[in-house]
Coordinates of C-alpha atoms in Angstrom, one line a residue:
X236 CA -34.1 22.9 -11.7
X237 CA -32.1 21.4 -8.8
X238 CA -32.7 17.7 -9.2
X239 CA -33.8 17.7 -12.8
X240 CA -36.8 15.5 -11.9
X241 CA -39.3 18.4 -11.6
X242 CA -41.0 17.9 -14.9
X243 CA -39.5 14.8 -16.3
X244 CA -41.6 11.8 -17.4
X245 CA -40.9 8.1 -16.4
X246 CA -40.2 7.1 -20.0
X247 CA -37.4 9.8 -20.2
X248 CA -35.9 8.6 -16.9
X249 CA -35.8 5.1 -18.3
X250 CA -34.1 6.3 -21.5
X251 CA -31.5 8.2 -19.5
X252 CA -30.8 5.1 -17.3
X253 CA -30.4 2.9 -20.4
X254 CA -28.2 5.5 -22.1
X255 CA -26.0 5.8 -19.0
X256 CA -25.6 2.1 -18.7
X257 CA -24.7 1.7 -22.4
X258 CA -22.4 4.8 -22.2
X259 CA -20.6 3.3 -19.2
X260 CA -20.0 0.0 -21.0
X261 CA -18.6 1.8 -24.1
X262 CA -16.5 4.2 -22.2
X263 CA -15.0 1.3 -20.2
X264 CA -14.0 -0.6 -23.4
X265 CA -12.9 2.2 -25.7
X266 CA -14.3 5.6 -24.7
X267 CA -16.9 7.6 -26.7
X268 CA -19.8 6.9 -24.3
X269 CA -20.8 10.6 -24.6
X270 CA -22.2 9.9 -28.0
X271 CA -25.1 7.9 -26.2
X272 CA -25.3 9.8 -22.9
X273 CA -25.1 13.5 -23.8
X274 CA -28.1 13.3 -26.3
X275 CA -30.1 11.5 -23.7
X276 CA -29.4 14.4 -21.2
X277 CA -30.8 16.8 -23.7
X278 CA -34.2 15.0 -23.4
X279 CA -34.7 16.6 -19.9
X280 CA -37.4 19.3 -20.3
X281 CA -35.9 22.9 -20.0
X282 CA -32.3 21.8 -19.6
X283 CA -29.6 24.1 -21.0
X284 CA -26.5 22.9 -23.0
X285 CA -24.3 23.8 -20.1
X286 CA -26.5 21.9 -17.6
X287 CA -26.5 18.9 -19.9
X288 CA -22.7 19.0 -20.3
X289 CA -22.1 19.5 -16.5
X290 CA -24.5 16.7 -15.5
X291 CA -23.1 14.4 -18.2
X292 CA -19.7 14.9 -16.6
X293 CA -21.0 14.2 -13.2
X294 CA -22.5 10.8 -14.4
X295 CA -19.4 9.9 -16.4
X296 CA -17.0 10.4 -13.4
X297 CA -18.9 7.6 -11.5
X298 CA -18.4 5.2 -14.5
X299 CA -14.8 6.1 -15.2
X300 CA -13.9 5.7 -11.6
X301 CA -15.6 2.3 -11.4
X302 CA -14.0 1.0 -14.6
X303 CA -10.6 2.4 -13.5
X304 CA -10.8 0.5 -10.3
X305 CA -11.9 -2.7 -12.1
X306 CA -9.1 -2.5 -14.6
X307 CA -6.6 -1.8 -11.9
X308 CA -7.6 -5.0 -10.1
X309 CA -7.2 -7.2 -13.2
X310 CA -4.6 -5.5 -15.4
X311 CA -2.4 -3.6 -12.9
X312 CA -1.6 -0.7 -15.2
X313 CA 1.7 1.2 -14.3
X314 CA 0.6 4.1 -12.0
X315 CA 4.0 5.8 -12.4
X316 CA 2.9 6.7 -15.9
X317 CA -0.9 7.0 -15.4
X318 CA -0.9 9.2 -12.3
X319 CA 1.3 12.1 -13.6
X320 CA -0.7 11.9 -16.9
X321 CA -4.0 12.2 -15.1
X322 CA -2.8 15.2 -13.0
X323 CA -1.8 17.1 -16.1
X324 CA -5.0 16.0 -17.9
X325 CA -7.1 17.4 -15.1
X326 CA -5.5 20.8 -15.3
X327 CA -5.9 20.7 -19.2
X328 CA -9.5 19.7 -18.8
X329 CA -10.2 22.7 -16.5
X330 CA -8.5 25.0 -19.0
X331 CA -10.5 23.6 -21.8
X332 CA -13.8 24.1 -19.8
X333 CA -12.9 27.7 -19.2
X334 CA -12.3 28.3 -22.9
X335 CA -15.6 26.4 -23.7
X336 CA -17.4 29.1 -21.9
X337 CA -16.2 31.8 -24.3
X338 CA -15.3 30.0 -27.6
X339 CA -17.8 27.8 -29.5
X340 CA -16.9 24.1 -30.1
X341 CA -17.9 24.5 -33.7
X342 CA -14.5 26.2 -34.3
X343 CA -12.6 22.9 -33.5
X344 CA -15.0 20.3 -34.8
X345 CA -13.6 20.2 -38.4
X346 CA -10.1 19.6 -37.1
X347 CA -11.4 16.8 -34.8
X348 CA -13.2 15.1 -37.7
X349 CA -10.0 15.1 -39.8
X350 CA -8.1 13.7 -36.8
X351 CA -10.6 11.0 -36.2
X352 CA -10.5 9.8 -39.9
X353 CA -6.6 9.7 -39.6
X354 CA -7.0 7.5 -36.4
X355 CA -9.5 5.3 -38.0
X356 CA -7.3 4.7 -41.1
X357 CA -4.2 4.1 -39.0
X358 CA -6.0 1.5 -36.9
X359 CA -7.7 -0.2 -39.8
X360 CA -4.5 -0.4 -42.0
X361 CA -2.3 -1.8 -39.2
X362 CA -4.1 -4.9 -38.0
X363 CA -1.4 -5.8 -35.6
X364 CA -1.1 -2.4 -33.7
X365 CA -2.0 -2.6 -30.2
X366 CA -1.8 -6.4 -29.9
X367 CA 1.2 -6.3 -27.6
X368 CA 2.9 -3.6 -25.4
X369 CA 6.2 -2.6 -27.0
X370 CA 7.1 0.7 -25.5
X371 CA 8.5 3.3 -27.9
X372 CA 10.2 5.5 -25.3
X373 CA 12.5 5.1 -22.3
X374 CA 13.2 7.1 -19.2
X375 CA 12.2 10.7 -18.9
X376 CA 11.1 10.8 -22.6
X377 CA 8.4 8.3 -21.8
X378 CA 6.8 10.4 -19.1
X379 CA 7.2 13.7 -21.1
X380 CA 5.2 12.1 -23.9
X381 CA 2.6 10.7 -21.5
X382 CA 2.1 14.1 -19.9
X383 CA 1.9 15.9 -23.3
X384 CA -0.9 13.4 -24.3
X385 CA -2.6 14.1 -21.0
X386 CA -2.4 17.9 -21.4
X387 CA -3.7 17.9 -25.0
X388 CA -6.5 15.4 -24.7
X389 CA -7.5 16.7 -21.3
X390 CA -7.9 20.2 -22.8
X391 CA -10.0 18.6 -25.6
X392 CA -12.3 16.9 -23.0
X393 CA -13.0 20.1 -21.2
X394 CA -13.5 22.0 -24.5
X395 CA -15.6 19.5 -26.6
X396 CA -15.6 16.0 -24.9
X397 CA -16.9 13.3 -27.2
X398 CA -14.4 10.6 -27.9
X399 CA -11.9 11.5 -25.2
X400 CA -11.4 7.9 -24.1
X401 CA -10.9 6.9 -27.7
X402 CA -8.3 9.7 -28.3
X403 CA -6.5 8.6 -25.1
X404 CA -6.4 4.9 -26.2
X405 CA -5.1 5.5 -29.7
X406 CA -2.4 8.0 -28.4
X407 CA -1.3 5.5 -25.8
X408 CA -1.2 2.7 -28.5
X409 CA 0.4 4.7 -31.4
X410 CA 2.7 7.3 -29.7
X411 CA 3.7 5.2 -26.7
X412 CA 3.4 1.6 -27.9
X413 CA 0.9 0.1 -25.4
X414 CA -1.4 -2.8 -26.2
X415 CA -5.1 -1.9 -26.4
X416 CA -5.9 -3.5 -23.1
X417 CA -3.1 -1.8 -21.2
X418 CA -4.1 1.5 -23.0
X419 CA -7.7 1.2 -22.0
X420 CA -6.7 0.6 -18.4
X421 CA -4.6 3.7 -18.3
X422 CA -7.1 5.8 -20.3
X423 CA -9.8 5.2 -17.6
X424 CA -7.5 6.6 -14.9
X425 CA -6.8 9.7 -17.1
X426 CA -10.4 10.0 -18.2
X427 CA -11.6 10.1 -14.6
X428 CA -9.2 13.1 -14.0
X429 CA -10.5 15.0 -17.1
X430 CA -14.0 14.6 -15.9
X431 CA -13.0 15.9 -12.5
X432 CA -11.2 18.9 -14.1
X433 CA -14.3 19.9 -15.9
X434 CA -16.5 19.4 -12.9
X435 CA -14.2 21.7 -10.9
X436 CA -15.2 24.5 -13.3
X437 CA -18.9 23.6 -13.4
X438 CA -19.6 23.1 -9.7
X439 CA -19.2 26.8 -8.7
X440 CA -21.7 27.8 -11.5
X441 CA -24.5 25.6 -10.1
X442 CA -25.0 23.9 -13.5
X443 CA -25.4 20.3 -12.3
X444 CA -28.8 18.7 -12.0
X445 CA -28.0 16.6 -8.9
X446 CA -30.9 14.0 -9.0
X447 CA -30.4 13.2 -12.7
X448 CA -26.6 13.2 -12.3
X449 CA -26.7 10.7 -9.4
X450 CA -29.0 8.5 -11.3
X451 CA -26.9 8.7 -14.4
X452 CA -23.8 8.0 -12.3
X453 CA -25.3 4.8 -10.9
X454 CA -26.2 3.5 -14.4
X455 CA -22.8 4.5 -15.5
X456 CA -21.1 2.6 -12.8
X457 CA -23.0 -0.6 -13.6
X458 CA -22.0 -0.2 -17.3
X459 CA -18.5 0.7 -16.5
X460 CA -17.9 -2.3 -14.3
X461 CA -19.4 -4.7 -16.9
X462 CA -17.5 -3.1 -19.7
X463 CA -14.1 -3.3 -17.9
X464 CA -14.7 -7.0 -17.1
X465 CA -15.7 -7.6 -20.7
X466 CA -12.6 -5.9 -22.1
X467 CA -10.3 -7.7 -19.7
X468 CA -11.9 -11.0 -20.6
X469 CA -11.9 -10.5 -24.4
X470 CA -8.5 -8.7 -24.8
X471 CA -6.9 -6.3 -27.1
X472 CA -8.3 -7.6 -30.4
X473 CA -11.9 -7.2 -29.2
X474 CA -11.1 -3.7 -27.9
X475 CA -9.7 -2.8 -31.3
X476 CA -12.9 -3.9 -33.2
X477 CA -15.1 -1.9 -30.8
X478 CA -12.7 1.0 -31.0
X479 CA -13.1 1.2 -34.8
X480 CA -16.9 1.1 -34.5
X481 CA -17.0 3.9 -32.0
X482 CA -14.6 6.0 -34.0
X483 CA -16.7 5.5 -37.0
X484 CA -19.8 6.7 -35.1
X485 CA -17.8 9.7 -33.8
X486 CA -16.8 10.7 -37.4
X487 CA -20.4 10.5 -38.5
X488 CA -21.7 12.5 -35.6
X489 CA -19.2 15.3 -35.7
X490 CA -19.2 15.3 -39.5
X491 CA -23.0 15.8 -39.5
X492 CA -22.5 18.6 -36.9
X493 CA -19.9 20.3 -39.0
X494 CA -22.1 20.1 -42.2
X495 CA -25.1 21.5 -40.4
X496 CA -23.3 24.3 -38.8
X497 CA -21.2 25.4 -41.9
X498 CA -22.9 24.3 -45.1
X499 CA -26.6 23.5 -44.5
X500 CA -28.9 26.2 -45.6
X501 CA -31.9 27.4 -43.7
X502 CA -34.9 25.0 -43.6

């Protein structure tokens, strides 16, 4: 398959467009759009998991680029922090994608579930966290922490992927002291770079279904633009509520995966 449309039905195309739009909106607000988009990709007849992941990344980079530009025009995030963080995250994502080709994601999923539960509890039990930007670090330490976050979460995105934007946001809020709105704006710039890093690995392998990927990208762009405008208009408290909903969905999804891979017996 080159385009991905060779044997796909119209109803499946519509589902992919709807999923791409919804994923773009969710990604622009809090991240986690892959929960919607990746399962939709698996509906394409004959698609392999690697093709689904690669094409999903292609669609996502359109959405994250659009929401990043939209946020920048309205929030003006500090690029002195976001750009170095994005460069490091791109390298981390490429490294994660390389490892993903040899090491199953199931090895890491239990750790991710525990981390998500901690993130959800932290956010729920601290209702004022992320309301205002109160930076925790100054000078060189600020940039070192930002780059460490970019490296770790970029690596995670290349290796597994779901919830990357959510992890970026909570790290920027809890470890660096940004408000949710400012964190979302920076997270989109970094997330765009992590998508690019994974694509740099997938492109030479011919894993992308170009037709489906471009269609997914257009839907993602529309959702990303609307989601970024909604987040800017509603502010940090709205983002916090959506964040908790998405993290809860991630915990359920990955928790079910862990159960089925490790504990569920044969049918």
